[in-house]
PDB file of C-alpha atoms in Angstrom:
ATOM      1  CA  MET N 136      83.539 -14.439  36.453  1.00  0.00           C
ATOM      2  CA  MET N 137      86.343 -11.678  36.018  1.00  0.00           C
ATOM      3  CA  THR N 138      85.311  -8.529  34.238  1.00  0.00           C
ATOM      4  CA  ILE N 139      88.422  -7.728  31.573  1.00  0.00           C
ATOM      5  CA  TYR N 140      89.258  -3.848  31.120  1.00  0.00           C
ATOM      6  CA  GLY N 141      92.138  -2.697  29.232  1.00  0.00           C
ATOM      7  CA  VAL N 142      93.751   0.078  26.974  1.00  0.00           C
ATOM      8  CA  VAL N 143      94.566  -0.259  23.455  1.00  0.00           C
ATOM      9  CA  GLY N 144      97.288   1.915  21.630  1.00  0.00           C
ATOM     10  CA  TYR N 145     100.458   2.306  19.447  1.00  0.00           C
ATOM     11  CA  PRO N 146     102.592   2.089  21.493  1.00  0.00           C
ATOM     12  CA  VAL N 147     100.907   1.289  24.752  1.00  0.00           C
ATOM     13  CA  GLU N 148     103.874  -0.452  26.845  1.00  0.00           C
ATOM     14  CA  HIS N 149     104.278   3.089  28.701  1.00  0.00           C
ATOM     15  CA  SER N 150     100.809   3.313  30.577  1.00  0.00           C
ATOM     16  CA  LEU N 151     100.107   3.570  33.780  1.00  0.00           C
ATOM     17  CA  SER N 152      96.343   3.151  33.346  1.00  0.00           C
ATOM     18  CA  PRO N 153      96.775  -0.994  34.094  1.00  0.00           C
ATOM     19  CA  VAL N 154      98.592  -0.265  37.611  1.00  0.00           C
ATOM     20  CA  MET N 155      95.785   2.568  38.506  1.00  0.00           C
ATOM     21  CA  HIS N 156      92.602   0.734  37.383  1.00  0.00           C
ATOM     22  CA  ASN N 157      94.248  -2.558  39.234  1.00  0.00           C
ATOM     23  CA  ALA N 158      94.604  -0.421  42.542  1.00  0.00           C
ATOM     24  CA  ALA N 159      91.088   0.962  42.675  1.00  0.00           C
ATOM     25  CA  PHE N 160      89.951  -3.100  42.057  1.00  0.00           C
ATOM     26  CA  LYS N 161      92.036  -4.084  44.676  1.00  0.00           C
ATOM     27  CA  ALA N 162      91.027  -1.594  47.272  1.00  0.00           C
ATOM     28  CA  LEU N 163      87.038  -1.969  46.348  1.00  0.00           C
ATOM     29  CA  ASP N 164      87.281  -5.696  46.506  1.00  0.00           C
ATOM     30  CA  MET N 165      85.899  -5.672  42.826  1.00  0.00           C
ATOM     31  CA  ASP N 166      86.790  -9.225  40.726  1.00  0.00           C
ATOM     32  CA  CYS N 167      87.850  -7.226  37.620  1.00  0.00           C
ATOM     33  CA  ALA N 168      91.529  -7.020  36.076  1.00  0.00           C
ATOM     34  CA  TYR N 169      92.759  -4.340  33.513  1.00  0.00           C
ATOM     35  CA  HIS N 170      95.081  -5.133  30.925  1.00  0.00           C
ATOM     36  CA  LYS N 171      97.608  -2.967  27.942  1.00  0.00           C
ATOM     37  CA  PHE N 172      97.022  -4.178  24.310  1.00  0.00           C
ATOM     38  CA  GLU N 173      99.301  -2.829  21.741  1.00  0.00           C
ATOM     39  CA  VAL N 174      96.948  -2.676  18.358  1.00  0.00           C
ATOM     40  CA  LYS N 175      98.231  -1.085  15.211  1.00  0.00           C
ATOM     41  CA  GLY N 176      95.294   1.070  13.219  1.00  0.00           C
ATOM     42  CA  GLU N 177      94.353  -0.878  10.720  1.00  0.00           C
ATOM     43  CA  HIS N 178      93.131  -3.611  13.440  1.00  0.00           C
ATOM     44  CA  LEU N 179      91.745  -0.705  15.709  1.00  0.00           C
ATOM     45  CA  GLN N 180      88.024  -2.007  14.789  1.00  0.00           C
ATOM     46  CA  ASP N 181      88.488  -5.802  14.949  1.00  0.00           C
ATOM     47  CA  ALA N 182      90.430  -5.326  18.511  1.00  0.00           C
ATOM     48  CA  ILE N 183      87.561  -3.318  19.670  1.00  0.00           C
ATOM     49  CA  LEU N 184      84.727  -5.455  18.365  1.00  0.00           C
ATOM     50  CA  GLY N 185      86.313  -8.748  19.361  1.00  0.00           C
ATOM     51  CA  ALA N 186      86.799  -7.468  22.778  1.00  0.00           C
ATOM     52  CA  ARG N 187      83.143  -6.721  22.996  1.00  0.00           C
ATOM     53  CA  HIS N 188      82.368  -9.812  21.889  1.00  0.00           C
ATOM     54  CA  LEU N 189      84.852 -11.743  24.472  1.00  0.00           C
ATOM     55  CA  GLY N 190      83.070  -9.811  27.008  1.00  0.00           C
ATOM     56  CA  PHE N 191      85.284  -7.344  28.285  1.00  0.00           C
ATOM     57  CA  GLY N 192      83.600  -4.574  30.265  1.00  0.00           C
ATOM     58  CA  GLY N 193      85.218  -1.404  28.417  1.00  0.00           C
ATOM     59  CA  LEU N 194      88.259  -0.115  27.126  1.00  0.00           C
ATOM     60  CA  ASN N 195      90.287   3.266  27.198  1.00  0.00           C
ATOM     61  CA  VAL N 196      91.769   4.283  24.008  1.00  0.00           C
ATOM     62  CA  THR N 197      94.951   6.266  23.588  1.00  0.00           C
ATOM     63  CA  ILE N 198      97.447   7.755  21.091  1.00  0.00           C
ATOM     64  CA  PRO N 199      96.900   7.569  18.252  1.00  0.00           C
ATOM     65  CA  HIS N 200      93.751   5.526  17.837  1.00  0.00           C
ATOM     66  CA  LYS N 201      91.270   8.428  20.257  1.00  0.00           C
ATOM     67  CA  GLU N 202      89.437  10.358  16.439  1.00  0.00           C
ATOM     68  CA  ALA N 203      89.203   6.766  15.339  1.00  0.00           C
ATOM     69  CA  ALA N 204      87.343   5.358  17.932  1.00  0.00           C
ATOM     70  CA  ILE N 205      83.824   7.898  17.572  1.00  0.00           C
ATOM     71  CA  ARG N 206      83.740   5.887  14.337  1.00  0.00           C
ATOM     72  CA  ILE N 207      83.673   2.678  15.673  1.00  0.00           C
ATOM     73  CA  ILE N 208      81.685   3.680  18.490  1.00  0.00           C
ATOM     74  CA  GLU N 209      78.421   6.024  18.667  1.00  0.00           C
ATOM     75  CA  PRO N 210      80.351   8.998  20.773  1.00  0.00           C
ATOM     76  CA  ASP N 211      78.374  10.707  23.561  1.00  0.00           C
ATOM     77  CA  ARG N 212      77.851  14.353  22.918  1.00  0.00           C
ATOM     78  CA  THR N 213      81.010  15.283  24.483  1.00  0.00           C
ATOM     79  CA  ALA N 214      82.863  13.049  22.832  1.00  0.00           C
ATOM     80  CA  LEU N 215      81.382  14.083  19.384  1.00  0.00           C
ATOM     81  CA  GLU N 216      81.978  17.782  20.087  1.00  0.00           C
ATOM     82  CA  ILE N 217      85.805  17.150  21.068  1.00  0.00           C
ATOM     83  CA  GLY N 218      86.163  14.703  18.024  1.00  0.00           C
ATOM     84  CA  ALA N 219      87.872  12.192  20.067  1.00  0.00           C
ATOM     85  CA  ALA N 220      87.163   9.518  22.792  1.00  0.00           C
ATOM     86  CA  ASN N 221      89.362   7.547  25.261  1.00  0.00           C
ATOM     87  CA  THR N 222      86.626   5.694  27.106  1.00  0.00           C
ATOM     88  CA  LEU N 223      84.315   3.239  25.232  1.00  0.00           C
ATOM     89  CA  ASP N 224      81.289   1.216  27.259  1.00  0.00           C
ATOM     90  CA  PHE N 225      80.203  -1.773  26.007  1.00  0.00           C
ATOM     91  CA  ARG N 226      77.238  -2.032  28.093  1.00  0.00           C
ATOM     92  CA  GLN N 227      75.920   0.987  26.806  1.00  0.00           C
ATOM     93  CA  MET N 228      77.981   0.762  23.722  1.00  0.00           C
ATOM     94  CA  LYS N 229      78.931   4.287  24.022  1.00  0.00           C
ATOM     95  CA  ALA N 230      82.325   6.120  23.122  1.00  0.00           C
ATOM     96  CA  PHE N 231      83.056   8.571  25.977  1.00  0.00           C
ATOM     97  CA  ASN N 232      85.593  11.514  26.531  1.00  0.00           C
ATOM     98  CA  THR N 233      87.164  11.957  30.006  1.00  0.00           C
ATOM     99  CA  ASP N 234      90.325  13.905  29.390  1.00  0.00           C
ATOM    100  CA  ALA N 235      88.649  16.998  28.975  1.00  0.00           C
ATOM    101  CA  ALA N 236      86.573  16.381  32.887  1.00  0.00           C
ATOM    102  CA  GLY N 237      89.799  15.232  33.803  1.00  0.00           C
ATOM    103  CA  ALA N 238      91.796  18.457  33.382  1.00  0.00           C
ATOM    104  CA  ILE N 239      89.311  20.098  34.744  1.00  0.00           C
ATOM    105  CA  ASP N 240      89.273  17.996  37.794  1.00  0.00           C
ATOM    106  CA  ALA N 241      93.299  18.186  38.409  1.00  0.00           C
ATOM    107  CA  LEU N 242      92.951  21.979  38.182  1.00  0.00           C
ATOM    108  CA  ARG N 243      89.886  22.051  40.706  1.00  0.00           C
ATOM    109  CA  ASP N 244      90.884  19.717  43.199  1.00  0.00           C
ATOM    110  CA  SER N 245      93.991  21.948  42.920  1.00  0.00           C
ATOM    111  CA  GLY N 246      92.176  24.972  44.496  1.00  0.00           C
ATOM    112  CA  VAL N 247      92.104  26.717  40.939  1.00  0.00           C
ATOM    113  CA  GLU N 248      88.769  28.450  39.825  1.00  0.00           C
ATOM    114  CA  LEU N 249      88.318  28.846  36.378  1.00  0.00           C
ATOM    115  CA  ASP N 250      85.245  30.899  36.155  1.00  0.00           C
ATOM    116  CA  ASN N 251      86.315  34.182  34.069  1.00  0.00           C
ATOM    117  CA  LYS N 252      89.953  33.044  34.217  1.00  0.00           C
ATOM    118  CA  GLY N 253      92.753  33.778  31.940  1.00  0.00           C
ATOM    119  CA  VAL N 254      94.377  30.814  30.888  1.00  0.00           C
ATOM    120  CA  LEU N 255      96.999  30.239  28.288  1.00  0.00           C
ATOM    121  CA  VAL N 256      97.222  26.819  26.245  1.00  0.00           C
ATOM    122  CA  LEU N 257     100.316  25.942  24.869  1.00  0.00           C
ATOM    123  CA  GLY N 258      99.660  23.516  21.770  1.00  0.00           C
ATOM    124  CA  ALA N 259      96.968  22.978  19.398  1.00  0.00           C
ATOM    125  CA  GLY N 260      97.356  18.991  18.782  1.00  0.00           C
ATOM    126  CA  GLY N 261      95.044  16.625  19.973  1.00  0.00           C
ATOM    127  CA  ALA N 262      95.652  16.840  23.654  1.00  0.00           C
ATOM    128  CA  ALA N 263      95.094  20.626  23.249  1.00  0.00           C
ATOM    129  CA  ARG N 264      91.401  19.701  21.657  1.00  0.00           C
ATOM    130  CA  ALA N 265      89.988  17.978  24.974  1.00  0.00           C
ATOM    131  CA  VAL N 266      91.763  20.434  27.569  1.00  0.00           C
ATOM    132  CA  VAL N 267      90.331  23.550  25.650  1.00  0.00           C
ATOM    133  CA  TYR N 268      87.225  22.511  25.323  1.00  0.00           C
ATOM    134  CA  GLY N 269      86.476  21.522  29.002  1.00  0.00           C
ATOM    135  CA  LEU N 270      88.104  24.966  29.996  1.00  0.00           C
ATOM    136  CA  ALA N 271      86.044  26.877  27.551  1.00  0.00           C
ATOM    137  CA  LYS N 272      83.142  25.005  29.205  1.00  0.00           C
ATOM    138  CA  ALA N 273      83.885  25.714  32.675  1.00  0.00           C
ATOM    139  CA  GLY N 274      83.800  29.913  31.666  1.00  0.00           C
ATOM    140  CA  ALA N 275      87.505  30.548  31.062  1.00  0.00           C
ATOM    141  CA  THR N 276      88.734  33.044  28.402  1.00  0.00           C
ATOM    142  CA  VAL N 277      90.781  30.625  26.582  1.00  0.00           C
ATOM    143  CA  THR N 278      94.343  31.895  24.529  1.00  0.00           C
ATOM    144  CA  ILE N 279      95.687  28.910  22.084  1.00  0.00           C
ATOM    145  CA  ALA N 280      98.992  29.383  21.777  1.00  0.00           C
ATOM    146  CA  ASN N 281     101.236  27.606  18.897  1.00  0.00           C
ATOM    147  CA  ARG N 282     104.587  27.465  16.363  1.00  0.00           C
ATOM    148  CA  THR N 283     101.660  27.285  13.669  1.00  0.00           C
ATOM    149  CA  THR N 284      99.650  30.166  14.409  1.00  0.00           C
ATOM    150  CA  ALA N 285      97.198  28.907  11.592  1.00  0.00           C
ATOM    151  CA  LYS N 286      96.337  25.452  13.425  1.00  0.00           C
ATOM    152  CA  ALA N 287      95.838  27.586  16.689  1.00  0.00           C
ATOM    153  CA  ALA N 288      93.698  29.677  14.933  1.00  0.00           C
ATOM    154  CA  ASP N 289      91.482  26.467  13.319  1.00  0.00           C
ATOM    155  CA  LEU N 290      91.299  25.312  16.635  1.00  0.00           C
ATOM    156  CA  ALA N 291      90.111  28.458  17.974  1.00  0.00           C
ATOM    157  CA  ALA N 292      87.548  29.244  15.450  1.00  0.00           C
ATOM    158  CA  TYR N 293      85.988  25.862  16.284  1.00  0.00           C
ATOM    159  CA  MET N 294      86.242  25.747  20.352  1.00  0.00           C
ATOM    160  CA  ARG N 295      84.309  28.982  19.858  1.00  0.00           C
ATOM    161  CA  SER N 296      81.310  27.494  19.497  1.00  0.00           C
ATOM    162  CA  PHE N 297      81.399  26.475  23.498  1.00  0.00           C
ATOM    163  CA  GLY N 298      83.456  29.252  24.947  1.00  0.00           C
ATOM    164  CA  SER N 299      85.601  32.279  24.860  1.00  0.00           C
ATOM    165  CA  VAL N 300      88.986  31.212  22.941  1.00  0.00           C
ATOM    166  CA  PHE N 301      91.243  32.663  20.499  1.00  0.00           C
ATOM    167  CA  GLY N 302      94.556  31.444  19.142  1.00  0.00           C
ATOM    168  CA  THR N 303      97.811  33.129  18.424  1.00  0.00           C
ATOM    169  CA  SER N 304     101.371  32.661  18.062  1.00  0.00           C
ATOM    170  CA  LEU N 305     104.598  31.582  20.464  1.00  0.00           C
ATOM    171  CA  ASP N 306     105.608  35.273  19.523  1.00  0.00           C
ATOM    172  CA  SER N 307     106.161  37.926  22.739  1.00  0.00           C
ATOM    173  CA  LEU N 308     105.380  34.652  24.812  1.00  0.00           C
ATOM    174  CA  GLY N 309     106.575  36.364  27.969  1.00  0.00           C
ATOM    175  CA  GLU N 310     103.665  38.873  27.317  1.00  0.00           C
ATOM    176  CA  LYS N 311     101.426  36.761  26.710  1.00  0.00           C
ATOM    177  CA  VAL N 312     101.750  34.448  29.808  1.00  0.00           C
ATOM    178  CA  ARG N 313     102.136  38.033  32.259  1.00  0.00           C
ATOM    179  CA  ALA N 314      98.424  38.258  30.986  1.00  0.00           C
ATOM    180  CA  VAL N 315      96.622  35.326  32.413  1.00  0.00           C
ATOM    181  CA  ASP N 316      95.920  33.134  35.599  1.00  0.00           C
ATOM    182  CA  VAL N 317      96.935  29.963  34.485  1.00  0.00           C
ATOM    183  CA  ILE N 318      99.271  28.380  31.948  1.00  0.00           C
ATOM    184  CA  ILE N 319      98.970  24.575  30.654  1.00  0.00           C
ATOM    185  CA  ASN N 320     101.391  23.035  28.683  1.00  0.00           C
ATOM    186  CA  THR N 321      99.945  20.348  26.526  1.00  0.00           C
ATOM    187  CA  THR N 322     102.846  19.842  23.945  1.00  0.00           C
ATOM    188  CA  PRO N 323     105.151  16.962  24.262  1.00  0.00           C
ATOM    189  CA  VAL N 324     108.259  19.733  25.432  1.00  0.00           C
ATOM    190  CA  GLY N 325     109.491  18.579  29.079  1.00  0.00           C
ATOM    191  CA  MET N 326     109.229  14.615  28.106  1.00  0.00           C
ATOM    192  CA  GLY N 327     113.237  14.926  27.731  1.00  0.00           C
ATOM    193  CA  TRP N 328     115.111  16.095  30.728  1.00  0.00           C
ATOM    194  CA  GLU N 329     116.862  18.551  28.154  1.00  0.00           C
ATOM    195  CA  ASP N 330     114.185  20.111  26.820  1.00  0.00           C
ATOM    196  CA  LYS N 331     114.267  23.969  27.821  1.00  0.00           C
ATOM    197  CA  PRO N 332     110.383  25.267  28.852  1.00  0.00           C
ATOM    198  CA  MET N 333     108.988  27.564  26.515  1.00  0.00           C
ATOM    199  CA  VAL N 334     108.092  29.726  29.694  1.00  0.00           C
ATOM    200  CA  THR N 335     110.821  30.413  31.975  1.00  0.00           C
ATOM    201  CA  ARG N 336     110.329  31.972  35.764  1.00  0.00           C
ATOM    202  CA  ASP N 337     111.234  35.364  34.673  1.00  0.00           C
ATOM    203  CA  MET N 338     107.533  34.994  32.992  1.00  0.00           C
ATOM    204  CA  LEU N 339     105.771  33.851  35.900  1.00  0.00           C
ATOM    205  CA  ASP N 340     104.645  34.819  39.722  1.00  0.00           C
ATOM    206  CA  ARG N 341     103.205  33.895  42.791  1.00  0.00           C
ATOM    207  CA  SER N 342      99.642  34.461  41.670  1.00  0.00           C
ATOM    208  CA  GLN N 343      99.814  31.965  38.449  1.00  0.00           C
ATOM    209  CA  THR N 344      98.999  28.067  38.548  1.00  0.00           C
ATOM    210  CA  VAL N 345     101.121  25.961  36.108  1.00  0.00           C
ATOM    211  CA  PHE N 346     100.044  22.938  34.919  1.00  0.00           C
ATOM    212  CA  ASP N 347     102.074  20.558  32.758  1.00  0.00           C
ATOM    213  CA  LEU N 348     100.533  17.821  30.868  1.00  0.00           C
ATOM    214  CA  VAL N 349     103.534  15.400  30.690  1.00  0.00           C
ATOM    215  CA  TYR N 350     104.009  13.224  33.291  1.00  0.00           C
ATOM    216  CA  LYS N 351     107.334  11.744  32.752  1.00  0.00           C
ATOM    217  CA  PRO N 352     109.298  13.142  34.623  1.00  0.00           C
ATOM    218  CA  LEU N 353     107.417  14.257  36.812  1.00  0.00           C
ATOM    219  CA  GLU N 354     109.147  17.572  37.919  1.00  0.00           C
ATOM    220  CA  THR N 355     109.301  18.852  34.481  1.00  0.00           C
ATOM    221  CA  PRO N 356     111.629  21.540  33.254  1.00  0.00           C
ATOM    222  CA  LEU N 357     108.522  23.809  33.196  1.00  0.00           C
ATOM    223  CA  LEU N 358     107.486  23.036  36.595  1.00  0.00           C
ATOM    224  CA  ARG N 359     111.003  23.726  37.886  1.00  0.00           C
ATOM    225  CA  GLU N 360     110.447  27.045  36.513  1.00  0.00           C
ATOM    226  CA  ALA N 361     106.943  27.545  37.886  1.00  0.00           C
ATOM    227  CA  ARG N 362     108.105  26.305  41.198  1.00  0.00           C
ATOM    228  CA  ALA N 363     111.239  28.552  41.229  1.00  0.00           C
ATOM    229  CA  ALA N 364     108.980  31.620  40.685  1.00  0.00           C
ATOM    230  CA  GLY N 365     106.424  30.768  42.888  1.00  0.00           C
ATOM    231  CA  ALA N 366     103.702  29.651  41.190  1.00  0.00           C
ATOM    232  CA  ARG N 367     101.251  26.879  41.998  1.00  0.00           C
ATOM    233  CA  THR N 368     101.941  24.012  40.271  1.00  0.00           C
ATOM    234  CA  VAL N 369     100.008  20.870  39.021  1.00  0.00           C
ATOM    235  CA  ASP N 370     101.328  17.764  37.222  1.00  0.00           C
ATOM    236  CA  GLY N 371     100.297  15.477  34.633  1.00  0.00           C
ATOM    237  CA  LEU N 372      99.259  12.298  36.742  1.00  0.00           C
ATOM    238  CA  SER N 373      97.038  14.391  38.691  1.00  0.00           C
ATOM    239  CA  MET N 374      95.231  14.912  35.048  1.00  0.00           C
ATOM    240  CA  LEU N 375      96.066  11.060  34.087  1.00  0.00           C
ATOM    241  CA  ALA N 376      94.317   9.921  37.571  1.00  0.00           C
ATOM    242  CA  ARG N 377      91.072  11.884  37.126  1.00  0.00           C
ATOM    243  CA  GLN N 378      90.228  10.939  33.872  1.00  0.00           C
ATOM    244  CA  GLY N 379      90.930   7.196  34.718  1.00  0.00           C
ATOM    245  CA  ALA N 380      88.471   7.812  37.864  1.00  0.00           C
ATOM    246  CA  ARG N 381      85.701   8.879  35.438  1.00  0.00           C
ATOM    247  CA  SER N 382      86.498   6.007  33.192  1.00  0.00           C
ATOM    248  CA  PHE N 383      86.017   3.544  36.250  1.00  0.00           C
ATOM    249  CA  GLU N 384      82.743   5.266  37.229  1.00  0.00           C
ATOM    250  CA  ILE N 385      81.489   5.066  33.461  1.00  0.00           C
ATOM    251  CA  TRP N 386      82.085   1.451  33.507  1.00  0.00           C
ATOM    252  CA  THR N 387      81.215   0.077  37.279  1.00  0.00           C
ATOM    253  CA  GLY N 388      78.915   2.951  38.247  1.00  0.00           C
ATOM    254  CA  VAL N 389      80.817   3.178  41.434  1.00  0.00           C
ATOM    255  CA  LYS N 390      83.119   6.348  42.239  1.00  0.00           C
ATOM    256  CA  PRO N 391      87.074   5.092  42.819  1.00  0.00           C
ATOM    257  CA  PRO N 392      89.379   5.898  45.369  1.00  0.00           C
ATOM    258  CA  VAL N 393      91.078   8.699  43.397  1.00  0.00           C
ATOM    259  CA  ASP N 394      93.972   9.077  45.729  1.00  0.00           C
ATOM    260  CA  ILE N 395      95.230   5.689  45.698  1.00  0.00           C
ATOM    261  CA  MET N 396      94.685   5.273  41.544  1.00  0.00           C
ATOM    262  CA  GLU N 397      97.195   8.733  41.900  1.00  0.00           C
ATOM    263  CA  ARG N 398      99.705   7.454  44.646  1.00  0.00           C
ATOM    264  CA  SER N 399     100.161   4.125  42.962  1.00  0.00           C
ATOM    265  CA  ALA N 400     100.540   5.907  39.745  1.00  0.00           C
ATOM    266  CA  ARG N 401     103.017   7.498  41.218  1.00  0.00           C
ATOM    267  CA  ASP N 402     104.470   4.974  43.333  1.00  0.00           C
ATOM    268  CA  ALA N 403     105.146   3.309  39.557  1.00  0.00           C
ATOM    269  CA  LEU N 404     107.468   5.966  38.174  1.00  0.00           C
TER     270      LEU N 404
END
C-alpha cells in the first residue's frame, strides 16, 4: 500500500517540497507520494492527528505552524531547543527540526567551514532561530543584526546557551559585514525584484561567503551584489533540498539523492 507524506502550512501553494520528495521517491522506486495541504491554525491539531490515523508516514510543517507543532507532537531535543519543528514522524511520534542542519549542510557542501568563523545573521525571526542554533552548535561566532535591536538581543541571549552569539542593530552595517567571514540573510528582503539589498558589493570581498535563504527568485539582489564582489554565494534552494533530505531520511531510514531533489526544485523554478 502506498505511503503518503505531505506538507501542511497556510498558505502552502508555493511549496516545492512535493516536487523534491516525489523526485526522490521515483529515483529510489519507492511506493510513496508527497502532497501539500493547506491548513489553518485552528485546524492544525486535527489535521496532524488525522493524518496519523489515516496512516500517513509523516508530515513537514511550514509557516506559520512550526512553533505550534511541538505542542502537538513531542519534540526531540533539537526541536525543543530551537522552539520549532518542521518534520513529524508518525512511526516514532516525534517532532524534529531539520532546518538547522539543512542550513549547515548547505554551507559545508559549498566548501564553507564554520568552526571559529565569524557569521553575521540578518534578521531575528523564525528562520533565524534555526540558523543561529545550527551555527552556534557548529562552533561559529554569531552576530544577529536586526532592525529591532531588542529582538536581536533577546534571541542572542537565548542562543548563548549553545555557543557564542551576540545581538546588534543594523547601524553601521558595512563595518559589521567587513568583520565576518559569512553573511546570511534570513529576512524576506529579496523576494521582490525591486527590493534593495541591505548588503552591497562595496561591503564585501572575495574571501567571504553570502548565503540567502530566499529562493524565489533564485538570484536575489543580495546574491547579485555578492557575485559582483567575487564572494562565494549559497542560495536558498541549497538549504531547502538539504533540510528536505534529512526529513526524508527520518521518515524512511533511506538517504535520498540530494542532487536529484535539488535539481528537481531548480527545474520547477
